[in-house]
Coordinates of C-alpha atoms in Angstrom, one line a residue:
Chain A
M1 CA -9.5 -34.7 12.0
N2 CA -7.7 -32.7 14.7
N3 CA -7.0 -29.4 15.7
H4 CA -3.4 -29.7 15.4
F5 CA -1.5 -28.4 12.5
S6 CA -1.5 -30.9 9.6
L7 CA 0.8 -31.0 6.5
I8 CA -2.0 -33.2 4.9
R9 CA -4.9 -31.0 5.5
A10 CA -2.4 -27.9 3.7
L11 CA -1.7 -29.9 0.7
L12 CA -5.3 -30.1 0.3
L13 CA -5.7 -26.7 0.8
L14 CA -3.1 -25.9 -1.7
R15 CA -4.8 -28.2 -4.0
K16 CA -8.1 -26.9 -3.2
N17 CA -6.7 -23.2 -4.2
F18 CA -5.1 -24.4 -7.5
K19 CA -8.3 -25.7 -8.5
E20 CA -10.3 -23.3 -8.0
S21 CA -7.9 -20.2 -8.6
G22 CA -5.8 -22.1 -11.2
S23 CA -7.3 -19.9 -14.0
S24 CA -6.6 -16.4 -12.3
Y25 CA -3.0 -17.7 -11.4
L26 CA -2.6 -18.6 -15.4
L27 CA -4.2 -15.5 -16.5
M28 CA -1.7 -13.6 -14.3
F29 CA 1.3 -15.7 -15.6
L30 CA 0.5 -15.2 -19.3
A31 CA 0.2 -11.1 -18.4
G32 CA 3.3 -11.4 -16.7
L33 CA 5.0 -13.3 -19.5
G34 CA 3.7 -11.0 -21.9
I35 CA 4.6 -8.1 -20.1
L36 CA 8.4 -9.0 -19.5
F37 CA 8.8 -10.6 -22.8
L38 CA 7.5 -7.3 -24.9
S39 CA 9.9 -5.0 -22.5
Y40 CA 12.4 -7.1 -22.7
G41 CA 12.1 -7.9 -26.7
L42 CA 12.0 -3.5 -26.9
L43 CA 14.9 -3.1 -25.0
I44 CA 17.1 -5.7 -27.1
V45 CA 15.8 -4.7 -30.3
A46 CA 16.6 -1.3 -29.7
S47 CA 19.9 -2.5 -28.6
F48 CA 21.3 -3.8 -31.8
H49 CA 23.4 -0.9 -32.9
S50 CA 24.7 -0.4 -29.4
M51 CA 26.3 -2.2 -26.6
F52 CA 24.6 -4.6 -24.9
P53 CA 22.0 -3.2 -22.2
T54 CA 23.1 -4.5 -18.6
G55 CA 21.8 -1.7 -16.3
D56 CA 18.4 -1.8 -18.5
R57 CA 17.1 -5.4 -18.2
K58 CA 18.7 -5.5 -14.5
M59 CA 15.8 -2.9 -13.7
I60 CA 13.3 -4.8 -15.6
F61 CA 14.6 -8.0 -13.2
V62 CA 14.1 -6.0 -9.8
I63 CA 10.8 -4.2 -11.2
G64 CA 9.4 -8.0 -12.1
L65 CA 10.6 -9.2 -8.8
L66 CA 9.8 -6.2 -6.1
L67 CA 6.6 -4.6 -8.1
G68 CA 5.2 -8.1 -9.5
G69 CA 5.6 -9.9 -6.0
T70 CA 4.2 -7.2 -4.1
L71 CA 1.1 -7.1 -6.4
F72 CA 0.5 -10.8 -6.5
S73 CA 1.2 -11.0 -2.7
S74 CA -1.3 -8.1 -2.4
S75 CA -4.1 -9.7 -4.4
H76 CA -3.6 -13.0 -2.1
Y77 CA -6.9 -12.2 -0.2
G78 CA -8.6 -9.9 -2.4
F79 CA -11.8 -12.7 -2.3
F80 CA -12.4 -10.7 1.0
K81 CA -14.5 -8.3 -1.1
S82 CA -17.2 -11.1 -1.3
E83 CA -18.7 -12.2 1.8
A84 CA -19.6 -15.5 0.7
K85 CA -16.4 -16.5 -0.2
T86 CA -14.7 -15.1 2.8
I87 CA -17.1 -17.3 5.0
Q88 CA -16.5 -20.2 3.2
F89 CA -12.7 -19.7 3.5
L90 CA -12.6 -18.8 7.0
L91 CA -15.0 -21.6 8.0
L92 CA -13.2 -24.3 5.9
P93 CA -12.2 -27.3 8.8
A94 CA -8.5 -26.3 8.8
T95 CA -6.3 -24.7 11.2
T96 CA -5.2 -20.7 10.8
G97 CA -1.7 -22.0 10.3
E98 CA -2.7 -24.4 7.4
K99 CA -4.8 -21.3 5.9
L100 CA -1.6 -19.2 6.1
L101 CA 1.1 -21.7 4.6
V102 CA -1.1 -21.6 1.4
G103 CA -0.6 -17.7 1.2
F104 CA 3.0 -18.5 2.4
A105 CA 3.9 -21.1 -0.1
L106 CA 2.1 -18.6 -3.1
T107 CA 3.5 -15.7 -2.4
Q108 CA 6.9 -16.4 -1.4
I109 CA 8.0 -19.8 -2.6
M110 CA 6.1 -20.4 -6.2
Y111 CA 6.2 -16.6 -7.1
L112 CA 9.7 -16.3 -6.8
I113 CA 10.3 -20.0 -8.8
I114 CA 8.2 -19.2 -11.3
Y115 CA 9.3 -15.7 -11.9
L116 CA 13.5 -16.9 -11.8
G117 CA 12.6 -19.1 -14.4
I118 CA 10.4 -17.2 -16.7
F119 CA 13.0 -14.3 -16.4
T120 CA 16.1 -16.8 -16.9
G121 CA 14.2 -18.3 -19.9
I122 CA 13.6 -15.0 -21.8
D123 CA 16.9 -13.1 -20.6
W124 CA 18.9 -16.6 -22.3
L125 CA 16.3 -16.0 -25.2
M126 CA 17.2 -12.3 -25.5
C127 CA 20.9 -12.7 -25.1
L128 CA 20.6 -15.2 -27.8
T129 CA 18.7 -13.1 -30.1
Y130 CA 21.2 -10.2 -29.3
N131 CA 24.2 -12.4 -30.4
E132 CA 22.9 -13.3 -33.3
F133 CA 21.6 -9.8 -34.8
V134 CA 24.1 -7.6 -33.0
A135 CA 25.6 -5.2 -35.6
I136 CA 28.7 -4.2 -34.2
P137 CA 30.1 -0.5 -35.7
N138 CA 33.5 -1.0 -38.0
W139 CA 35.2 1.6 -35.6
I140 CA 35.0 -0.8 -32.5
I141 CA 38.1 -2.0 -31.5
E142 CA 38.9 -5.6 -30.7
Q143 CA 39.6 -5.3 -26.8
E144 CA 35.9 -3.8 -26.7
K145 CA 34.0 -6.1 -28.7
H146 CA 33.0 -8.0 -25.6
Y147 CA 30.7 -5.2 -24.7
Y148 CA 28.5 -6.2 -27.8
Q149 CA 28.1 -9.8 -26.3
G150 CA 24.9 -10.5 -24.4
K151 CA 25.5 -12.6 -21.3
P152 CA 22.5 -13.9 -19.1
I153 CA 21.7 -11.7 -16.1
F154 CA 23.0 -14.3 -13.6
Q155 CA 25.9 -14.4 -14.8
S156 CA 26.8 -10.9 -14.0
D157 CA 28.5 -10.1 -11.1
T158 CA 27.4 -6.6 -10.2
I159 CA 23.3 -7.6 -9.8
L160 CA 23.0 -8.0 -5.7
F161 CA 21.1 -11.3 -5.9
K162 CA 21.2 -12.2 -2.4
E163 CA 19.7 -8.8 -1.0
L164 CA 17.2 -8.4 -3.9
V165 CA 15.7 -12.0 -2.6
I166 CA 15.8 -10.6 0.7
L167 CA 14.3 -7.3 -0.5
Y168 CA 11.7 -9.8 -2.1
F169 CA 10.8 -11.5 1.3
I170 CA 10.3 -8.6 3.1
T171 CA 8.1 -6.3 0.7
T172 CA 6.0 -9.7 -0.2
S173 CA 5.2 -10.4 3.3
I174 CA 4.3 -6.7 3.8
A175 CA 2.2 -7.0 1.0
H176 CA 0.7 -9.8 2.1
L177 CA -0.3 -8.7 5.4
G178 CA -1.5 -6.1 3.7
S179 CA -3.9 -7.9 1.8
L180 CA -5.1 -9.4 5.1
S181 CA -5.5 -6.0 6.6
F182 CA -7.3 -4.2 4.1
I183 CA -10.1 -5.5 2.2
R184 CA -10.5 -3.1 -0.9
N185 CA -7.2 -1.6 -2.3
A186 CA -4.9 -3.5 -0.5
Y187 CA -2.2 -2.9 -2.6
V188 CA -2.0 1.3 -2.8
K189 CA -3.3 1.2 1.3
T190 CA -0.4 -0.6 2.3
A191 CA 2.2 1.3 0.1
I192 CA 1.1 4.4 1.5
L193 CA 1.4 3.4 5.0
F194 CA 4.6 1.5 4.3
V195 CA 6.3 4.9 2.7
I196 CA 4.6 7.0 6.1
S197 CA 6.0 4.2 8.4
F198 CA 9.8 4.3 6.5
I199 CA 9.9 8.2 6.6
G200 CA 8.7 8.1 10.0
I201 CA 11.0 6.1 11.5
I202 CA 13.7 8.0 9.5
Y203 CA 12.5 11.5 11.1
L204 CA 12.3 9.9 14.6
N205 CA 15.7 8.1 14.3
N206 CA 17.0 11.8 13.5
K207 CA 15.3 13.6 16.0
M208 CA 16.1 11.1 18.7
L209 CA 20.0 11.7 17.7
V210 CA 19.4 15.3 17.4
M211 CA 18.6 15.1 21.2
L212 CA 21.5 12.8 22.3
I213 CA 23.9 14.6 20.2
P214 CA 23.9 18.4 20.9
E215 CA 25.3 19.0 17.1
E216 CA 23.8 19.2 13.8
I217 CA 23.4 15.4 12.5
M218 CA 22.8 13.6 9.7
P219 CA 21.9 10.3 9.3
H220 CA 24.6 8.2 7.2
G221 CA 25.6 4.4 6.7
K222 CA 23.8 1.7 5.0
Y223 CA 21.4 1.2 7.9
F224 CA 20.3 4.7 8.8
T225 CA 20.9 3.5 12.5
D226 CA 24.4 2.2 11.9
S227 CA 26.5 5.6 11.5
F228 CA 25.7 9.3 11.4
R229 CA 27.8 12.5 10.5
I230 CA 28.1 15.3 12.8
G231 CA 28.1 18.7 12.2
P232 CA 27.2 20.7 9.3
L233 CA 26.5 19.4 6.2
Q234 CA 29.2 21.2 3.8
Q235 CA 31.8 20.1 6.4
P236 CA 31.0 17.4 8.3
T237 CA 33.3 17.4 11.6
G238 CA 33.2 13.6 12.2
I239 CA 31.4 10.5 11.6
V240 CA 30.1 8.4 14.3
T241 CA 29.7 4.8 13.4
L242 CA 28.4 1.8 15.7
P243 CA 30.7 -0.8 16.6
E244 CA 31.2 -3.4 13.8
S245 CA 29.0 -5.8 15.7
W246 CA 26.5 -4.0 16.2
Q247 CA 26.4 -3.3 12.2
L248 CA 27.2 -7.3 11.9
R249 CA 24.0 -7.9 14.3
I250 CA 21.4 -5.1 12.6
S251 CA 22.1 -6.3 9.0
W252 CA 20.7 -9.9 9.9
F253 CA 18.2 -8.9 13.0
L254 CA 16.2 -6.2 11.3
P255 CA 15.4 -8.4 8.0
I256 CA 14.5 -11.3 10.3
F257 CA 12.8 -9.3 12.4
L258 CA 10.8 -7.4 10.1
Y259 CA 9.9 -10.9 8.1
S260 CA 8.6 -12.6 11.3
S261 CA 7.0 -10.0 12.2
C262 CA 4.9 -9.7 9.0
W263 CA 4.2 -13.4 9.3
I264 CA 3.2 -13.4 13.2
M265 CA 1.2 -10.4 12.5
S266 CA -0.6 -12.1 9.6
Y267 CA -1.4 -15.6 11.1
Y268 CA -3.1 -13.3 13.9
K269 CA -5.1 -11.1 11.5
L270 CA -6.3 -14.4 10.0
K271 CA -6.9 -16.3 13.3
E272 CA -9.0 -13.2 14.7
K273 CA -10.4 -12.4 11.1
Q274 CA -14.2 -11.5 11.4
I275 CA -16.8 -10.3 9.2
Chain B
M1 CA -25.7 -27.7 21.6
I2 CA -25.4 -24.1 21.8
H3 CA -25.5 -22.0 24.7
F4 CA -25.5 -18.2 25.1
N5 CA -24.4 -17.1 28.5
N6 CA -24.5 -13.4 28.7
V7 CA -23.7 -12.7 25.9
S8 CA -22.5 -9.2 24.5
F9 CA -22.0 -8.1 20.9
G10 CA -21.3 -4.8 18.8
Y11 CA -19.8 -4.1 15.8
T12 CA -18.7 -1.1 17.9
K13 CA -17.7 -1.1 21.6
Q14 CA -19.9 1.9 21.6
K15 CA -23.0 0.5 20.0
P16 CA -23.7 -2.6 21.3
L17 CA -26.3 -5.0 19.5
Y18 CA -26.9 -7.3 21.8
A19 CA -26.3 -7.0 25.3
N20 CA -26.3 -10.1 27.6
I21 CA -28.5 -12.6 25.8
Q22 CA -29.2 -15.7 27.2
L23 CA -30.3 -18.4 24.7
E24 CA -30.2 -22.2 23.8
L25 CA -30.5 -24.1 21.3
K26 CA -31.4 -28.4 20.9
S27 CA -30.5 -30.6 18.5
G28 CA -33.5 -32.5 16.9
S29 CA -35.0 -29.5 16.1
V30 CA -35.2 -27.1 13.0
Y31 CA -35.2 -23.2 14.3
G32 CA -36.8 -20.4 12.3
L33 CA -34.9 -17.2 13.2
L34 CA -37.3 -14.0 12.5
G35 CA -37.0 -10.6 13.1
K36 CA -36.9 -7.4 10.9
N37 CA -34.3 -6.3 8.6
G38 CA -31.2 -4.9 10.4
A39 CA -32.6 -7.2 13.8
G40 CA -29.4 -8.9 14.1
K41 CA -30.5 -12.3 12.6
S42 CA -27.1 -12.7 10.5
T43 CA -25.2 -11.5 13.4
L44 CA -26.9 -14.1 15.4
L45 CA -25.9 -16.5 13.0
K46 CA -22.3 -15.4 12.3
L47 CA -21.8 -15.4 16.1
M48 CA -22.5 -19.1 16.5
A49 CA -20.4 -19.9 13.7
G50 CA -17.4 -18.1 14.9
L51 CA -17.4 -15.2 12.3
V52 CA -17.8 -13.0 14.7
H53 CA -16.6 -12.9 18.5
P54 CA -18.4 -12.1 21.7
Q55 CA -17.2 -9.3 23.6
K56 CA -18.7 -10.4 26.3
G57 CA -20.0 -13.7 27.8
L58 CA -19.7 -17.2 27.3
L59 CA -20.9 -19.0 23.8
T60 CA -20.2 -22.7 23.1
V61 CA -21.5 -24.5 19.9
C62 CA -21.4 -28.1 19.7
N63 CA -19.1 -28.0 23.2
A64 CA -16.4 -26.1 21.3
N65 CA -15.4 -22.4 21.9
P66 CA -16.4 -20.9 18.1
M67 CA -14.4 -18.2 18.2
K68 CA -11.4 -20.8 18.0
R69 CA -12.5 -21.6 14.7
E70 CA -11.0 -25.4 15.3
P71 CA -11.1 -28.1 12.7
D72 CA -12.7 -30.1 14.9
F73 CA -15.8 -27.5 15.2
L74 CA -15.7 -26.3 12.1
N75 CA -16.4 -29.9 10.3
Q76 CA -19.4 -30.1 12.6
V77 CA -20.6 -26.6 11.3
F78 CA -22.1 -25.8 7.7
F79 CA -23.0 -22.3 7.3
I80 CA -25.3 -21.5 4.2
P81 CA -24.7 -17.5 3.5
E82 CA -27.6 -15.7 1.8
E83 CA -25.3 -14.4 -1.2
I84 CA -23.5 -17.2 -3.0
D85 CA -20.2 -17.3 -4.9
T86 CA -18.5 -19.7 -6.2
P87 CA -15.5 -20.3 -7.9
N88 CA -15.5 -21.4 -12.0
I89 CA -14.8 -24.7 -12.1
H90 CA -17.2 -28.0 -12.5
V91 CA -19.7 -28.7 -9.8
L92 CA -18.5 -31.7 -8.9
D93 CA -14.7 -30.8 -8.9
F94 CA -16.2 -27.9 -6.6
A95 CA -17.6 -30.6 -4.2
A96 CA -14.6 -33.0 -4.6
E97 CA -12.4 -30.1 -2.8
Q98 CA -15.1 -29.7 0.2
V99 CA -15.2 -33.4 0.7
P100 CA -11.9 -34.1 2.7
F101 CA -12.8 -31.5 4.9
Y102 CA -16.0 -33.0 6.0
P103 CA -15.6 -36.3 7.5
R104 CA -19.0 -37.1 7.5
F105 CA -19.7 -35.9 3.9
N106 CA -21.7 -38.1 1.9
Q107 CA -20.8 -38.2 -2.2
T108 CA -24.1 -40.4 -2.8
Q109 CA -26.6 -38.0 -1.0
F110 CA -25.1 -35.0 -2.5
L111 CA -25.6 -36.2 -6.2
D112 CA -28.9 -37.2 -5.3
Y113 CA -29.9 -33.8 -3.7
L114 CA -28.3 -32.3 -6.8
K115 CA -30.7 -34.4 -8.6
E116 CA -33.6 -33.5 -6.6
L117 CA -32.9 -29.9 -6.9
D118 CA -32.5 -30.3 -10.6
V119 CA -28.9 -28.6 -10.8
P120 CA -27.0 -29.2 -14.0
M121 CA -23.8 -31.2 -14.4
T122 CA -21.9 -28.3 -15.7
K123 CA -19.4 -25.4 -14.3
L124 CA -20.8 -23.5 -11.6
N125 CA -20.3 -20.0 -13.6
K126 CA -22.6 -21.3 -16.5
M127 CA -25.0 -21.8 -13.5
S128 CA -28.1 -19.0 -12.4
F129 CA -27.9 -17.7 -8.8
G130 CA -30.6 -20.3 -7.5
Q131 CA -28.8 -23.0 -8.8
K132 CA -25.4 -22.1 -7.4
K133 CA -27.6 -21.6 -4.3
K134 CA -29.0 -24.7 -4.5
V135 CA -25.3 -26.3 -5.0
W136 CA -24.2 -25.0 -1.6
I137 CA -27.8 -26.3 0.0
A138 CA -26.9 -30.2 -1.2
L139 CA -23.1 -29.8 0.0
G140 CA -24.2 -28.4 3.2
M141 CA -27.0 -31.4 3.7
A142 CA -24.6 -33.8 2.4
S143 CA -22.0 -32.7 4.9
N144 CA -24.0 -34.1 7.4
A145 CA -22.6 -31.4 9.9
S146 CA -24.3 -31.4 13.4
L147 CA -25.2 -27.6 12.9
I148 CA -26.5 -26.5 9.6
I149 CA -27.0 -22.8 9.2
L150 CA -28.9 -21.2 6.1
D151 CA -29.4 -17.7 5.9
E152 CA -32.5 -16.9 3.8
P153 CA -32.2 -20.0 1.9
T154 CA -35.3 -19.6 0.0
N155 CA -34.1 -16.3 -2.0
G156 CA -33.4 -17.0 -5.6
L157 CA -35.3 -20.1 -5.2
D158 CA -37.6 -21.3 -7.8
I159 CA -41.4 -22.2 -6.3
P160 CA -40.7 -26.1 -6.8
S161 CA -37.4 -25.9 -5.4
K162 CA -38.9 -24.3 -2.0
R163 CA -40.9 -27.6 -1.4
I164 CA -37.9 -29.6 -2.6
L165 CA -35.7 -27.7 -0.1
R166 CA -38.5 -28.3 2.9
K167 CA -38.5 -32.1 1.9
L168 CA -34.6 -32.3 2.2
I169 CA -34.7 -30.5 5.6
A170 CA -37.2 -33.0 7.0
S171 CA -35.4 -35.7 5.8
I172 CA -31.5 -34.5 7.0
V173 CA -32.9 -33.4 10.5
N174 CA -32.1 -36.1 13.8
E175 CA -31.6 -35.9 17.1
D176 CA -28.1 -35.0 16.6
N177 CA -28.4 -32.3 14.6
C178 CA -30.0 -29.0 14.5
I179 CA -31.0 -26.7 11.8
I180 CA -31.5 -23.2 12.1
I181 CA -32.8 -20.6 9.3
S182 CA -32.9 -17.1 9.4
T183 CA -35.6 -16.0 6.7
H184 CA -37.9 -13.4 6.2
Q185 CA -40.0 -15.2 4.0
V186 CA -41.7 -17.3 6.8
K187 CA -44.5 -18.9 4.5
D188 CA -41.9 -20.9 2.5
L189 CA -40.8 -22.5 5.6
D190 CA -43.3 -22.6 8.4
S191 CA -44.6 -26.2 7.8
L192 CA -41.1 -27.2 8.4
I193 CA -40.0 -25.3 11.9
D194 CA -40.9 -26.2 15.0
Q195 CA -39.1 -23.6 17.3
I196 CA -39.0 -20.0 16.7
I197 CA -36.6 -17.7 17.8
L198 CA -38.0 -14.0 17.3
V199 CA -35.4 -11.1 17.5
D200 CA -35.9 -7.5 17.3
N201 CA -33.5 -4.7 17.7
G202 CA -31.0 -6.9 19.2
E203 CA -33.3 -8.6 21.5
I204 CA -34.4 -11.8 21.7
I205 CA -38.0 -11.5 22.4
V206 CA -39.2 -15.0 22.0
N207 CA -37.4 -18.7 21.9
T208 CA -40.0 -21.4 21.9
D209 CA -41.5 -24.0 20.7
T210 CA -44.2 -24.0 17.9
N211 CA -46.7 -26.6 20.3
T212 CA -46.1 -23.7 23.0
I213 CA -47.2 -20.9 20.8
I214 CA -50.5 -22.6 19.9
E215 CA -51.1 -23.6 23.1
K216 CA -50.7 -20.2 24.7
I217 CA -51.8 -18.0 21.9
I218 CA -54.8 -18.2 19.4
F219 CA -54.6 -17.0 15.6
Q220 CA -58.2 -15.7 14.8
H221 CA -60.7 -14.2 12.5
S222 CA -63.3 -11.5 13.1
N223 CA -65.8 -10.0 10.8
Q224 CA -66.8 -7.5 14.0
Q225 CA -65.9 -4.0 13.4
E226 CA -64.7 -3.4 16.6
I227 CA -61.8 -4.0 18.4
S228 CA -61.4 -6.0 21.6
N229 CA -59.0 -5.1 24.1
S230 CA -57.9 -8.7 24.8
W231 CA -56.3 -8.9 21.5
I232 CA -52.6 -8.7 21.6
Y233 CA -52.2 -7.6 18.0
H234 CA -54.8 -7.2 14.8
E235 CA -54.4 -6.5 11.3
T236 CA -57.8 -4.9 9.4
S237 CA -58.7 -5.7 5.9
I238 CA -61.7 -5.6 4.2
A239 CA -63.2 -8.8 5.4
G240 CA -62.8 -8.1 8.6
H241 CA -59.6 -8.3 11.7
L242 CA -57.1 -11.5 11.9
F243 CA -56.1 -11.1 15.8
V244 CA -54.3 -12.7 18.0
K245 CA -54.7 -13.1 21.7
K246 CA -54.2 -15.1 24.7
R247 CA -55.6 -18.2 24.5
E248 CA -57.9 -19.5 27.5
M249 CA -58.1 -22.8 28.8
E250 CA -61.6 -24.0 27.2
E251 CA -60.3 -22.5 23.7
D252 CA -59.7 -24.9 20.7
V253 CA -56.0 -24.5 19.4
S254 CA -56.2 -22.6 16.3
K255 CA -53.8 -23.1 13.1
L256 CA -50.3 -21.3 13.8
D257 CA -49.8 -18.3 11.6
L258 CA -46.4 -17.7 11.9
E259 CA -46.3 -14.3 10.0
L260 CA -49.1 -13.1 12.4
F261 CA -47.2 -14.3 15.0
F262 CA -43.9 -12.1 14.1
N263 CA -46.0 -9.2 13.4
A264 CA -47.6 -9.6 17.0
G265 CA -43.9 -10.3 18.4
I266 CA -42.4 -7.0 17.0
T267 CA -45.6 -4.8 17.6
N268 CA -46.7 -5.9 21.3
K269 CA -43.1 -6.9 22.2
I270 CA -43.9 -6.7 25.9
A271 CA -47.1 -8.8 25.8
I272 CA -45.5 -11.3 24.0
Q273 CA -42.3 -11.6 26.4
E274 CA -44.9 -11.6 29.3
L275 CA -46.5 -14.3 27.7
F276 CA -43.8 -16.4 26.9
N277 CA -42.0 -15.6 30.2
Q278 CA -39.2 -14.4 28.1
K279 CA -39.0 -10.9 29.5
S280 CA -35.3 -10.0 29.5

């Protein structure tokens, strides 16, 4: 035993976590599977006489990924409600990094892999069911019949998979930090704080722009700092855009900054946790 | 083994619980930490384990800073809290998951302790609170940690288990380890404790061994009606007075009555502190 990070000890911690919380994870898995199956199934059954639903199942995918992921992450340190379990966890001979790695593995890797696996499976099954039972109306012309063909979601070129995964990593990291910071109602408190901070940043950004430019300012663009409109809302007199190199930097810097900040804060929260 | 050097602590900065405490605990002893509800006993134990951090001063436990909660420190400390919460797995699986983290853990000892404490070999969720507590006690004892901290260990234990607990503690204490027991049930463990730490309102009133106590004070019973000024503390009943007073050289040593000593320390703090040279 030493005081430096040990991967073996981290794996032992992970095994301990699975052994002790395995039944809870199984229940969560079954509940998730049931909800996903039911909602997707209802959607498909309701679509047997219409075109294959594409937008709705993307919505189910996004809700399951983000809502499910954040709920799971925010419940990771739910045992902090019990002083005895908190004592046992904090005094278990392992480093903070090893303890944090368990949370990281579960919230950032395990959930994502399992969710994508489940969703892909259900999606494939539902496409198969739809293709088998779909009743194409007689008046549909041959060129439009392909709309009545179910294709797995990941073959669609309209889903922003990369962006969604990035969003998943960021939101679950925030939820994980919230779980460490709040003992009770971690999810609700984190969500409220997140919304307040987000609105606050947009508001302050706009205020700052107004102070810089003596005209009416409207934030505009993919990231609210990358471009803005000047002049009245009905008749803008121009759009000011950040140089392209800045935009590129912001698009990778902001997610990385948010993500790493959450995990660094989580590390110190856990290291300095008192009861 | 444990040194508190001018340590101050409070749950808020405005309301300190302990201010500049000096305390030293040595290995080879069973310490009894006594105090009223809310006196700060559990906080003192948490400070030693690194569960709360001092605001000021230097605290070293087993030559380490408990605040850092490093694995080499943590595997020397085993904390058995008052309330027990266990996962719903088999008792042996529960132990098997703890073993790799405690290099001196002895599986044979653990099984022996479970047997002695009459713990059923079943899932933890099928056990009563007392049985779960006994699993923790067995785990702590078998970890062979240098510092074993027990917060109200007899709460929830049946009468035979209390006797076995005393026997187990007596069997594991040696020159290299230290056992600290915080309790309200002094009668449960008074035969076991050889060092007393008495705390009240965040103040260490006494830190001394039981031999010093019986050398310095005597515990007696009086049938007389009148109360003597020399008494440090007394309790009146139909049968007369139970009292604590300073022992004179020529007087015989009396049997230690921990409950009476505790009440004396709480009620007449100054007299007890003066007697044990502990005025802080």
